Amino acid sequence: MKRCLAAIVLFAVVAVVSAMETTVRKYMPDSAVVAAEINVAALLRNPAVQEMLNQPEYVAKRQKYEEKSGVQLTDLKTVWFFVDGSGQRVGLFFLNKPADLDKVFKKAAVQYRKSTIKGQTVFHVTGNDHGEKSVEIAELAPGVLVSGEKGSVVRYLKEKRGNAESLINVLKKIPADKSVKVAFVNTMKNADGTVVDPVQVWLSFDFSGKAQRDVAFQSRFFCGSVEGVQMFAARFPMYIMMGSALLFNQDPELGNRVVSCIKKRIEQSDFLVDAVIPEQLGRKISAYLEKNANRFMLQQKGF
């Protein structure tokens, strides 16, 4: 009986993962070298995220957005981002229900126009003097939206989709239960024509610990050979120290605490990196990043 139950559970998991792969594959641009998935529904169930969203400043912002747009945060199931080799990017939004974009934009009182590209209606939303850029949005199927900056959705609709096999194969390697997943396929080449290490990369973020308030990070760097992974492993500490110095330049000690959480090891031609950020350290990082984001915004405005 236990074996039968285990087989049924395994079959169900495979079926769900396969269905998602099929859905995403259909919409993924062939030119994509980066794909990222955010499981919004899963994150909204996390107690730490719920606590953050219930803070007065976030409640006010969310209510203002939802009232203006007519779209609820809970309408979102998953969000995908695709980036090609030139840095062009689009976002794909899976909703619980079809979107009435005419109604949304009229309620939000924004200026927009419509065009038809490859049989799809594209909404071109005009930017404003408050720093909001012009964007394009189209509903590819009921409850499936594609969005991006000016020109990106039109370009997306004109290019081929559904055959980014290398990227799909990297996504398959990421544990299915992770809330945030990122896959990358390297297209840079050495002088001899071989791909620069790491050839493929995946990263995942999720919550862990008894209270589900610690942040767990996993990444895998797939290199082309044992020699390649050893060279990458030798350079990795330098990458980490440079990143820490850049990100935590206002608080080097905080950066050192983050670096101390990182664990790494080599398995054949793969380089594995894991880190668990305890809740209290996570709160310090969040406060630091928010403070520096505000400082950056003031600098941009000339204060």
mmCIF file of C-alpha atoms in Angstrom:
data_model
loop_
_atom_site.group_PDB
_atom_site.id
_atom_site.type_symbol
_atom_site.label_atom_id
_atom_site.label_comp_id
_atom_site.label_asym_id
_atom_site.label_seq_id
_atom_site.Cartn_x
_atom_site.Cartn_y
_atom_site.Cartn_z
ATOM 1 C CA MET A 1 0.000 0.000 0.000
ATOM 2 C CA LYS A 2 2.817 2.430 0.888
ATOM 3 C CA ARG A 3 4.551 1.725 -2.426
ATOM 4 C CA CYS A 4 1.282 2.304 -4.267
ATOM 5 C CA LEU A 5 0.741 5.634 -2.469
ATOM 6 C CA ALA A 6 4.323 6.711 -3.164
ATOM 7 C CA ALA A 7 3.881 5.882 -6.847
ATOM 8 C CA ILE A 8 0.656 7.922 -7.018
ATOM 9 C CA VAL A 9 2.347 10.924 -5.348
ATOM 10 C CA LEU A 10 5.344 10.662 -7.675
ATOM 11 C CA PHE A 11 3.055 10.461 -10.715
ATOM 12 C CA ALA A 12 1.136 13.551 -9.540
ATOM 13 C CA VAL A 13 4.342 15.572 -9.030
ATOM 14 C CA VAL A 14 5.679 14.580 -12.470
ATOM 15 C CA ALA A 15 2.326 15.465 -14.076
ATOM 16 C CA VAL A 16 2.256 18.928 -12.466
ATOM 17 C CA VAL A 17 5.890 19.675 -13.377
ATOM 18 C CA SER A 18 5.367 18.434 -16.947
ATOM 19 C CA ALA A 19 2.252 20.588 -17.345
ATOM 20 C CA MET A 20 4.125 23.692 -16.200
ATOM 21 C CA GLU A 21 7.070 22.883 -18.495
ATOM 22 C CA THR A 22 4.690 22.521 -21.447
ATOM 23 C CA THR A 23 2.932 25.804 -20.634
ATOM 24 C CA VAL A 24 6.134 27.790 -20.144
ATOM 25 C CA ARG A 25 7.858 26.204 -23.149
ATOM 26 C CA LYS A 26 5.051 27.467 -25.392
ATOM 27 C CA TYR A 27 5.650 31.078 -24.369
ATOM 28 C CA MET A 28 9.448 31.081 -23.901
ATOM 29 C CA PRO A 29 11.315 33.011 -26.651
ATOM 30 C CA ASP A 30 13.848 30.896 -28.555
ATOM 31 C CA SER A 31 16.373 33.717 -28.029
ATOM 32 C CA ALA A 32 16.120 33.616 -24.220
ATOM 33 C CA VAL A 33 19.316 32.881 -22.278
ATOM 34 C CA VAL A 34 17.838 33.675 -18.845
ATOM 35 C CA ALA A 35 14.502 32.536 -17.421
ATOM 36 C CA ALA A 36 13.255 33.381 -13.934
ATOM 37 C CA GLU A 37 10.079 32.193 -12.211
ATOM 38 C CA ILE A 38 8.477 33.728 -9.122
ATOM 39 C CA ASN A 39 5.745 31.582 -7.596
ATOM 40 C CA VAL A 40 3.671 34.454 -6.216
ATOM 41 C CA ALA A 41 0.944 32.211 -4.796
ATOM 42 C CA ALA A 42 3.508 30.218 -2.777
ATOM 43 C CA LEU A 43 5.239 33.354 -1.478
ATOM 44 C CA LEU A 44 1.937 34.868 -0.361
ATOM 45 C CA ARG A 45 1.385 31.836 1.876
ATOM 46 C CA ASN A 46 4.672 32.430 3.720
ATOM 47 C CA PRO A 47 4.281 33.997 7.215
ATOM 48 C CA ALA A 48 7.239 36.356 6.730
ATOM 49 C CA VAL A 49 5.794 37.703 3.478
ATOM 50 C CA GLN A 50 2.343 38.027 5.034
ATOM 51 C CA GLU A 51 3.831 39.973 7.942
ATOM 52 C CA MET A 52 5.620 42.338 5.568
ATOM 53 C CA LEU A 53 2.512 42.911 3.445
ATOM 54 C CA ASN A 54 0.498 43.671 6.582
ATOM 55 C CA GLN A 55 2.796 46.507 7.630
ATOM 56 C CA PRO A 56 1.002 49.876 7.317
ATOM 57 C CA GLU A 57 3.260 51.297 4.589
ATOM 58 C CA TYR A 58 2.849 48.209 2.404
ATOM 59 C CA VAL A 59 -0.902 47.971 3.040
ATOM 60 C CA ALA A 60 -1.359 51.560 1.900
ATOM 61 C CA LYS A 61 0.712 51.031 -1.249
ATOM 62 C CA ARG A 62 -1.031 47.773 -2.136
ATOM 63 C CA GLN A 63 -4.507 49.184 -1.561
ATOM 64 C CA LYS A 64 -3.703 52.225 -3.680
ATOM 65 C CA TYR A 65 -2.398 50.033 -6.508
ATOM 66 C CA GLU A 66 -5.298 47.581 -6.340
ATOM 67 C CA GLU A 67 -7.873 50.367 -6.219
ATOM 68 C CA LYS A 68 -6.254 52.179 -9.138
ATOM 69 C CA SER A 69 -5.733 49.125 -11.361
ATOM 70 C CA GLY A 70 -8.578 46.859 -10.298
ATOM 71 C CA VAL A 71 -6.054 43.994 -10.097
ATOM 72 C CA GLN A 72 -5.537 42.156 -6.797
ATOM 73 C CA LEU A 73 -2.161 40.787 -5.736
ATOM 74 C CA THR A 74 -3.866 37.463 -5.064
ATOM 75 C CA ASP A 75 -4.908 37.316 -8.744
ATOM 76 C CA LEU A 76 -1.291 36.472 -9.602
ATOM 77 C CA LYS A 77 -0.197 32.821 -9.683
ATOM 78 C CA THR A 78 3.290 32.994 -11.175
ATOM 79 C CA VAL A 79 5.488 35.548 -12.883
ATOM 80 C CA TRP A 80 8.204 34.691 -15.420
ATOM 81 C CA PHE A 81 10.960 36.908 -16.831
ATOM 82 C CA PHE A 82 12.902 36.136 -19.997
ATOM 83 C CA VAL A 83 16.118 37.866 -21.090
ATOM 84 C CA ASP A 84 17.938 37.357 -24.390
ATOM 85 C CA GLY A 85 21.646 37.677 -25.149
ATOM 86 C CA SER A 86 21.370 41.408 -25.905
ATOM 87 C CA GLY A 87 19.639 42.162 -22.589
ATOM 88 C CA GLN A 88 16.130 42.569 -24.028
ATOM 89 C CA ARG A 89 13.545 41.316 -21.524
ATOM 90 C CA VAL A 90 9.834 40.661 -21.108
ATOM 91 C CA GLY A 91 7.648 39.493 -18.235
ATOM 92 C CA LEU A 92 4.985 36.798 -18.398
ATOM 93 C CA PHE A 93 2.154 36.905 -15.857
ATOM 94 C CA PHE A 94 -0.144 33.956 -15.137
ATOM 95 C CA LEU A 95 -3.386 35.103 -13.464
ATOM 96 C CA ASN A 96 -6.241 33.251 -11.800
ATOM 97 C CA LYS A 97 -8.678 34.840 -14.239
ATOM 98 C CA PRO A 98 -8.772 36.601 -17.626
ATOM 99 C CA ALA A 99 -7.771 40.255 -17.648
ATOM 100 C CA ASP A 100 -9.951 43.031 -19.064
ATOM 101 C CA LEU A 101 -7.108 45.386 -20.006
ATOM 102 C CA ASP A 102 -9.402 48.078 -21.411
ATOM 103 C CA LYS A 103 -11.208 48.193 -18.081
ATOM 104 C CA VAL A 104 -7.950 48.164 -16.093
ATOM 105 C CA PHE A 105 -6.388 51.066 -17.981
ATOM 106 C CA LYS A 106 -9.565 53.131 -18.010
ATOM 107 C CA LYS A 107 -9.911 52.645 -14.254
ATOM 108 C CA ALA A 108 -6.261 53.612 -13.791
ATOM 109 C CA ALA A 109 -6.848 56.712 -15.959
ATOM 110 C CA VAL A 110 -3.698 56.208 -18.027
ATOM 111 C CA GLN A 111 -3.175 57.121 -21.653
ATOM 112 C CA TYR A 112 -2.901 54.199 -24.052
ATOM 113 C CA ARG A 113 -3.455 53.105 -27.601
ATOM 114 C CA LYS A 114 -3.922 49.688 -29.198
ATOM 115 C CA SER A 115 -2.398 47.914 -32.173
ATOM 116 C CA THR A 116 -2.631 44.403 -33.602
ATOM 117 C CA ILE A 117 0.551 42.333 -34.005
ATOM 118 C CA LYS A 118 0.381 38.740 -35.273
ATOM 119 C CA GLY A 119 -3.300 38.629 -34.371
ATOM 120 C CA GLN A 120 -2.675 39.848 -30.784
ATOM 121 C CA THR A 121 -3.977 43.125 -29.383
ATOM 122 C CA VAL A 122 -1.100 45.110 -27.890
ATOM 123 C CA PHE A 123 -1.793 47.909 -25.406
ATOM 124 C CA HIS A 124 0.794 50.699 -25.620
ATOM 125 C CA VAL A 125 0.694 52.578 -22.311
ATOM 126 C CA THR A 126 2.213 56.062 -22.363
ATOM 127 C CA GLY A 127 4.737 57.074 -19.698
ATOM 128 C CA ASN A 128 4.431 60.180 -17.535
ATOM 129 C CA ASP A 129 6.460 62.906 -15.835
ATOM 130 C CA HIS A 130 6.640 60.910 -12.586
ATOM 131 C CA GLY A 131 9.288 58.567 -13.954
ATOM 132 C CA GLU A 132 6.954 55.814 -15.158
ATOM 133 C CA LYS A 133 8.170 54.500 -18.522
ATOM 134 C CA SER A 134 6.067 53.624 -21.523
ATOM 135 C CA VAL A 135 5.146 49.936 -21.491
ATOM 136 C CA GLU A 136 3.444 47.394 -23.718
ATOM 137 C CA ILE A 137 1.040 44.655 -22.579
ATOM 138 C CA ALA A 138 -0.819 41.906 -24.431
ATOM 139 C CA GLU A 139 -3.027 39.036 -23.278
ATOM 140 C CA LEU A 140 -1.688 35.945 -25.063
ATOM 141 C CA ALA A 141 -4.446 33.684 -23.702
ATOM 142 C CA PRO A 142 -7.094 34.100 -20.985
ATOM 143 C CA GLY A 143 -5.166 34.977 -17.826
ATOM 144 C CA VAL A 144 -1.721 35.020 -19.522
ATOM 145 C CA LEU A 145 -0.177 38.473 -19.990
ATOM 146 C CA VAL A 146 3.118 39.521 -21.529
ATOM 147 C CA SER A 147 4.537 42.906 -20.592
ATOM 148 C CA GLY A 148 7.676 44.929 -21.137
ATOM 149 C CA GLU A 149 9.119 48.309 -21.973
ATOM 150 C CA LYS A 150 8.321 50.101 -25.214
ATOM 151 C CA GLY A 151 9.038 47.878 -28.222
ATOM 152 C CA SER A 152 9.688 44.699 -26.238
ATOM 153 C CA VAL A 153 6.240 43.063 -26.536
ATOM 154 C CA VAL A 154 5.992 43.832 -30.256
ATOM 155 C CA ARG A 155 9.429 42.240 -30.726
ATOM 156 C CA TYR A 156 8.395 39.256 -28.570
ATOM 157 C CA LEU A 157 5.276 38.604 -30.663
ATOM 158 C CA LYS A 158 7.301 38.646 -33.879
ATOM 159 C CA GLU A 159 9.995 36.177 -32.781
ATOM 160 C CA LYS A 160 9.906 32.395 -32.579
ATOM 161 C CA ARG A 161 8.913 30.706 -29.338
ATOM 162 C CA GLY A 162 8.763 27.202 -27.887
ATOM 163 C CA ASN A 163 12.202 25.807 -28.758
ATOM 164 C CA ALA A 164 14.608 27.121 -26.088
ATOM 165 C CA GLU A 165 15.630 23.544 -25.297
ATOM 166 C CA SER A 166 18.895 24.327 -23.472
ATOM 167 C CA LEU A 167 17.148 26.712 -21.091
ATOM 168 C CA ILE A 168 14.261 24.289 -20.536
ATOM 169 C CA ASN A 169 16.776 21.557 -19.638
ATOM 170 C CA VAL A 170 18.381 23.792 -17.002
ATOM 171 C CA LEU A 171 14.968 24.608 -15.514
ATOM 172 C CA LYS A 172 14.250 20.886 -15.205
ATOM 173 C CA LYS A 173 17.277 20.533 -12.909
ATOM 174 C CA ILE A 174 15.873 22.963 -10.321
ATOM 175 C CA PRO A 175 13.831 21.377 -7.496
ATOM 176 C CA ALA A 176 10.169 21.872 -8.413
ATOM 177 C CA ASP A 177 9.098 23.102 -4.957
ATOM 178 C CA LYS A 178 11.259 26.266 -4.963
ATOM 179 C CA SER A 179 9.401 29.598 -4.858
ATOM 180 C CA VAL A 180 11.954 31.514 -6.931
ATOM 181 C CA LYS A 181 13.947 29.894 -9.739
ATOM 182 C CA VAL A 182 16.488 31.342 -12.161
ATOM 183 C CA ALA A 183 18.126 29.507 -15.072
ATOM 184 C CA PHE A 184 20.951 30.807 -17.272
ATOM 185 C CA VAL A 185 22.641 29.440 -20.384
ATOM 186 C CA ASN A 186 26.020 30.969 -21.205
ATOM 187 C CA THR A 187 26.563 31.905 -24.865
ATOM 188 C CA MET A 188 29.985 33.565 -24.456
ATOM 189 C CA LYS A 189 32.807 31.650 -26.125
ATOM 190 C CA ASN A 190 36.543 31.263 -25.685
ATOM 191 C CA ALA A 191 39.006 31.867 -28.512
ATOM 192 C CA ASP A 192 38.917 28.141 -29.364
ATOM 193 C CA GLY A 193 35.126 28.193 -29.770
ATOM 194 C CA THR A 194 34.267 26.441 -26.501
ATOM 195 C CA VAL A 195 31.683 28.030 -24.205
ATOM 196 C CA VAL A 196 33.038 30.031 -21.276
ATOM 197 C CA ASP A 197 32.589 28.354 -17.870
ATOM 198 C CA PRO A 198 30.148 28.056 -16.252
ATOM 199 C CA VAL A 199 28.224 26.702 -19.241
ATOM 200 C CA GLN A 200 24.893 26.638 -17.368
ATOM 201 C CA VAL A 201 23.715 28.055 -14.041
ATOM 202 C CA TRP A 202 20.611 27.722 -11.912
ATOM 203 C CA LEU A 203 19.673 29.492 -8.700
ATOM 204 C CA SER A 204 16.765 29.153 -6.305
ATOM 205 C CA PHE A 205 15.436 31.082 -3.318
ATOM 206 C CA ASP A 206 12.958 29.929 -0.723
ATOM 207 C CA PHE A 207 12.084 30.165 2.960
ATOM 208 C CA SER A 208 13.317 27.568 5.444
ATOM 209 C CA GLY A 209 13.532 26.850 9.166
ATOM 210 C CA LYS A 210 10.790 25.786 11.571
ATOM 211 C CA ALA A 211 8.985 29.110 11.274
ATOM 212 C CA GLN A 212 9.731 29.402 7.531
ATOM 213 C CA ARG A 213 11.413 32.776 8.102
ATOM 214 C CA ASP A 214 15.015 32.020 7.161
ATOM 215 C CA VAL A 215 15.999 32.483 3.510
ATOM 216 C CA ALA A 216 17.590 29.505 1.751
ATOM 217 C CA PHE A 217 19.648 30.055 -1.394
ATOM 218 C CA GLN A 218 20.921 27.319 -3.702
ATOM 219 C CA SER A 219 22.884 27.548 -6.933
ATOM 220 C CA ARG A 220 24.592 25.140 -9.291
ATOM 221 C CA PHE A 221 27.281 26.130 -11.787
ATOM 222 C CA PHE A 222 27.755 23.523 -14.516
ATOM 223 C CA CYS A 223 31.210 23.667 -16.084
ATOM 224 C CA GLY A 224 32.472 21.900 -19.189
ATOM 225 C CA SER A 225 35.210 19.912 -17.480
ATOM 226 C CA VAL A 226 36.879 19.106 -14.163
ATOM 227 C CA GLU A 227 39.671 21.547 -15.018
ATOM 228 C CA GLY A 228 37.070 24.217 -15.809
ATOM 229 C CA VAL A 229 35.262 23.845 -12.487
ATOM 230 C CA GLN A 230 38.546 23.976 -10.571
ATOM 231 C CA MET A 231 39.446 27.249 -12.284
ATOM 232 C CA PHE A 232 35.990 28.666 -11.595
ATOM 233 C CA ALA A 233 36.185 27.560 -7.940
ATOM 234 C CA ALA A 234 39.541 29.331 -7.602
ATOM 235 C CA ARG A 235 38.019 32.592 -8.880
ATOM 236 C CA PHE A 236 34.764 32.327 -6.933
ATOM 237 C CA PRO A 237 36.008 33.833 -3.610
ATOM 238 C CA MET A 238 37.183 36.911 -5.530
ATOM 239 C CA TYR A 239 33.730 37.269 -7.132
ATOM 240 C CA ILE A 240 32.065 37.030 -3.723
ATOM 241 C CA MET A 241 34.363 39.577 -2.078
ATOM 242 C CA MET A 242 33.941 42.028 -4.964
ATOM 243 C CA GLY A 243 30.166 41.617 -4.859
ATOM 244 C CA SER A 244 30.070 42.086 -1.093
ATOM 245 C CA ALA A 245 32.282 45.184 -1.247
ATOM 246 C CA LEU A 246 30.052 46.698 -3.922
ATOM 247 C CA LEU A 247 26.674 45.841 -2.370
ATOM 248 C CA PHE A 248 27.582 46.464 1.281
ATOM 249 C CA ASN A 249 29.986 49.372 0.827
ATOM 250 C CA GLN A 250 28.129 51.320 3.553
ATOM 251 C CA ASP A 251 28.326 48.425 6.034
ATOM 252 C CA PRO A 252 31.256 46.039 5.332
ATOM 253 C CA GLU A 253 30.628 44.085 8.549
ATOM 254 C CA LEU A 254 27.128 43.198 7.368
ATOM 255 C CA GLY A 255 28.659 42.016 4.102
ATOM 256 C CA ASN A 256 31.116 39.818 6.019
ATOM 257 C CA ARG A 257 28.240 38.219 7.940
ATOM 258 C CA VAL A 258 26.462 37.404 4.685
ATOM 259 C CA VAL A 259 29.634 35.939 3.152
ATOM 260 C CA SER A 260 30.123 33.721 6.226
ATOM 261 C CA CYS A 261 26.759 32.045 5.470
ATOM 262 C CA ILE A 262 27.953 30.798 2.083
ATOM 263 C CA LYS A 263 28.941 27.135 1.749
ATOM 264 C CA LYS A 264 30.507 25.779 -1.434
ATOM 265 C CA ARG A 265 31.799 22.492 -2.815
ATOM 266 C CA ILE A 266 32.769 20.733 -6.047
ATOM 267 C CA GLU A 267 31.028 17.652 -7.416
ATOM 268 C CA GLN A 268 32.787 16.348 -10.540
ATOM 269 C CA SER A 269 32.476 19.245 -13.047
ATOM 270 C CA ASP A 270 29.797 21.126 -11.069
ATOM 271 C CA PHE A 271 30.251 23.892 -8.502
ATOM 272 C CA LEU A 272 27.580 23.966 -5.770
ATOM 273 C CA VAL A 273 26.827 26.983 -3.583
ATOM 274 C CA ASP A 274 24.321 27.041 -0.711
ATOM 275 C CA ALA A 275 23.493 29.634 1.912
ATOM 276 C CA VAL A 276 20.918 30.025 4.659
ATOM 277 C CA ILE A 277 20.318 33.570 5.885
ATOM 278 C CA PRO A 278 18.805 33.542 9.415
ATOM 279 C CA GLU A 279 15.721 35.684 9.964
ATOM 280 C CA GLN A 280 17.458 38.363 12.054
ATOM 281 C CA LEU A 281 20.287 38.763 9.541
ATOM 282 C CA GLY A 282 17.702 38.872 6.768
ATOM 283 C CA ARG A 283 15.933 41.742 8.531
ATOM 284 C CA LYS A 284 19.233 43.670 8.777
ATOM 285 C CA ILE A 285 19.910 43.116 5.073
ATOM 286 C CA SER A 286 16.388 44.236 4.155
ATOM 287 C CA ALA A 287 16.694 47.411 6.258
ATOM 288 C CA TYR A 288 20.118 48.160 4.766
ATOM 289 C CA LEU A 289 18.949 47.695 1.176
ATOM 290 C CA GLU A 290 15.829 49.812 1.733
ATOM 291 C CA LYS A 291 17.866 52.610 3.327
ATOM 292 C CA ASN A 292 20.384 52.625 0.471
ATOM 293 C CA ALA A 293 17.641 52.448 -2.155
ATOM 294 C CA ASN A 294 16.114 55.594 -0.624
ATOM 295 C CA ARG A 295 19.547 57.260 -0.575
ATOM 296 C CA PHE A 296 20.045 56.404 -4.245
ATOM 297 C CA MET A 297 16.636 57.845 -5.164
ATOM 298 C CA LEU A 298 17.463 61.106 -3.366
ATOM 299 C CA GLN A 299 20.810 61.309 -5.183
ATOM 300 C CA GLN A 300 19.035 60.799 -8.511
ATOM 301 C CA LYS A 301 16.732 63.710 -7.682
ATOM 302 C CA GLY A 302 19.703 65.926 -6.785
ATOM 303 C CA PHE A 303 19.310 66.019 -2.970
#
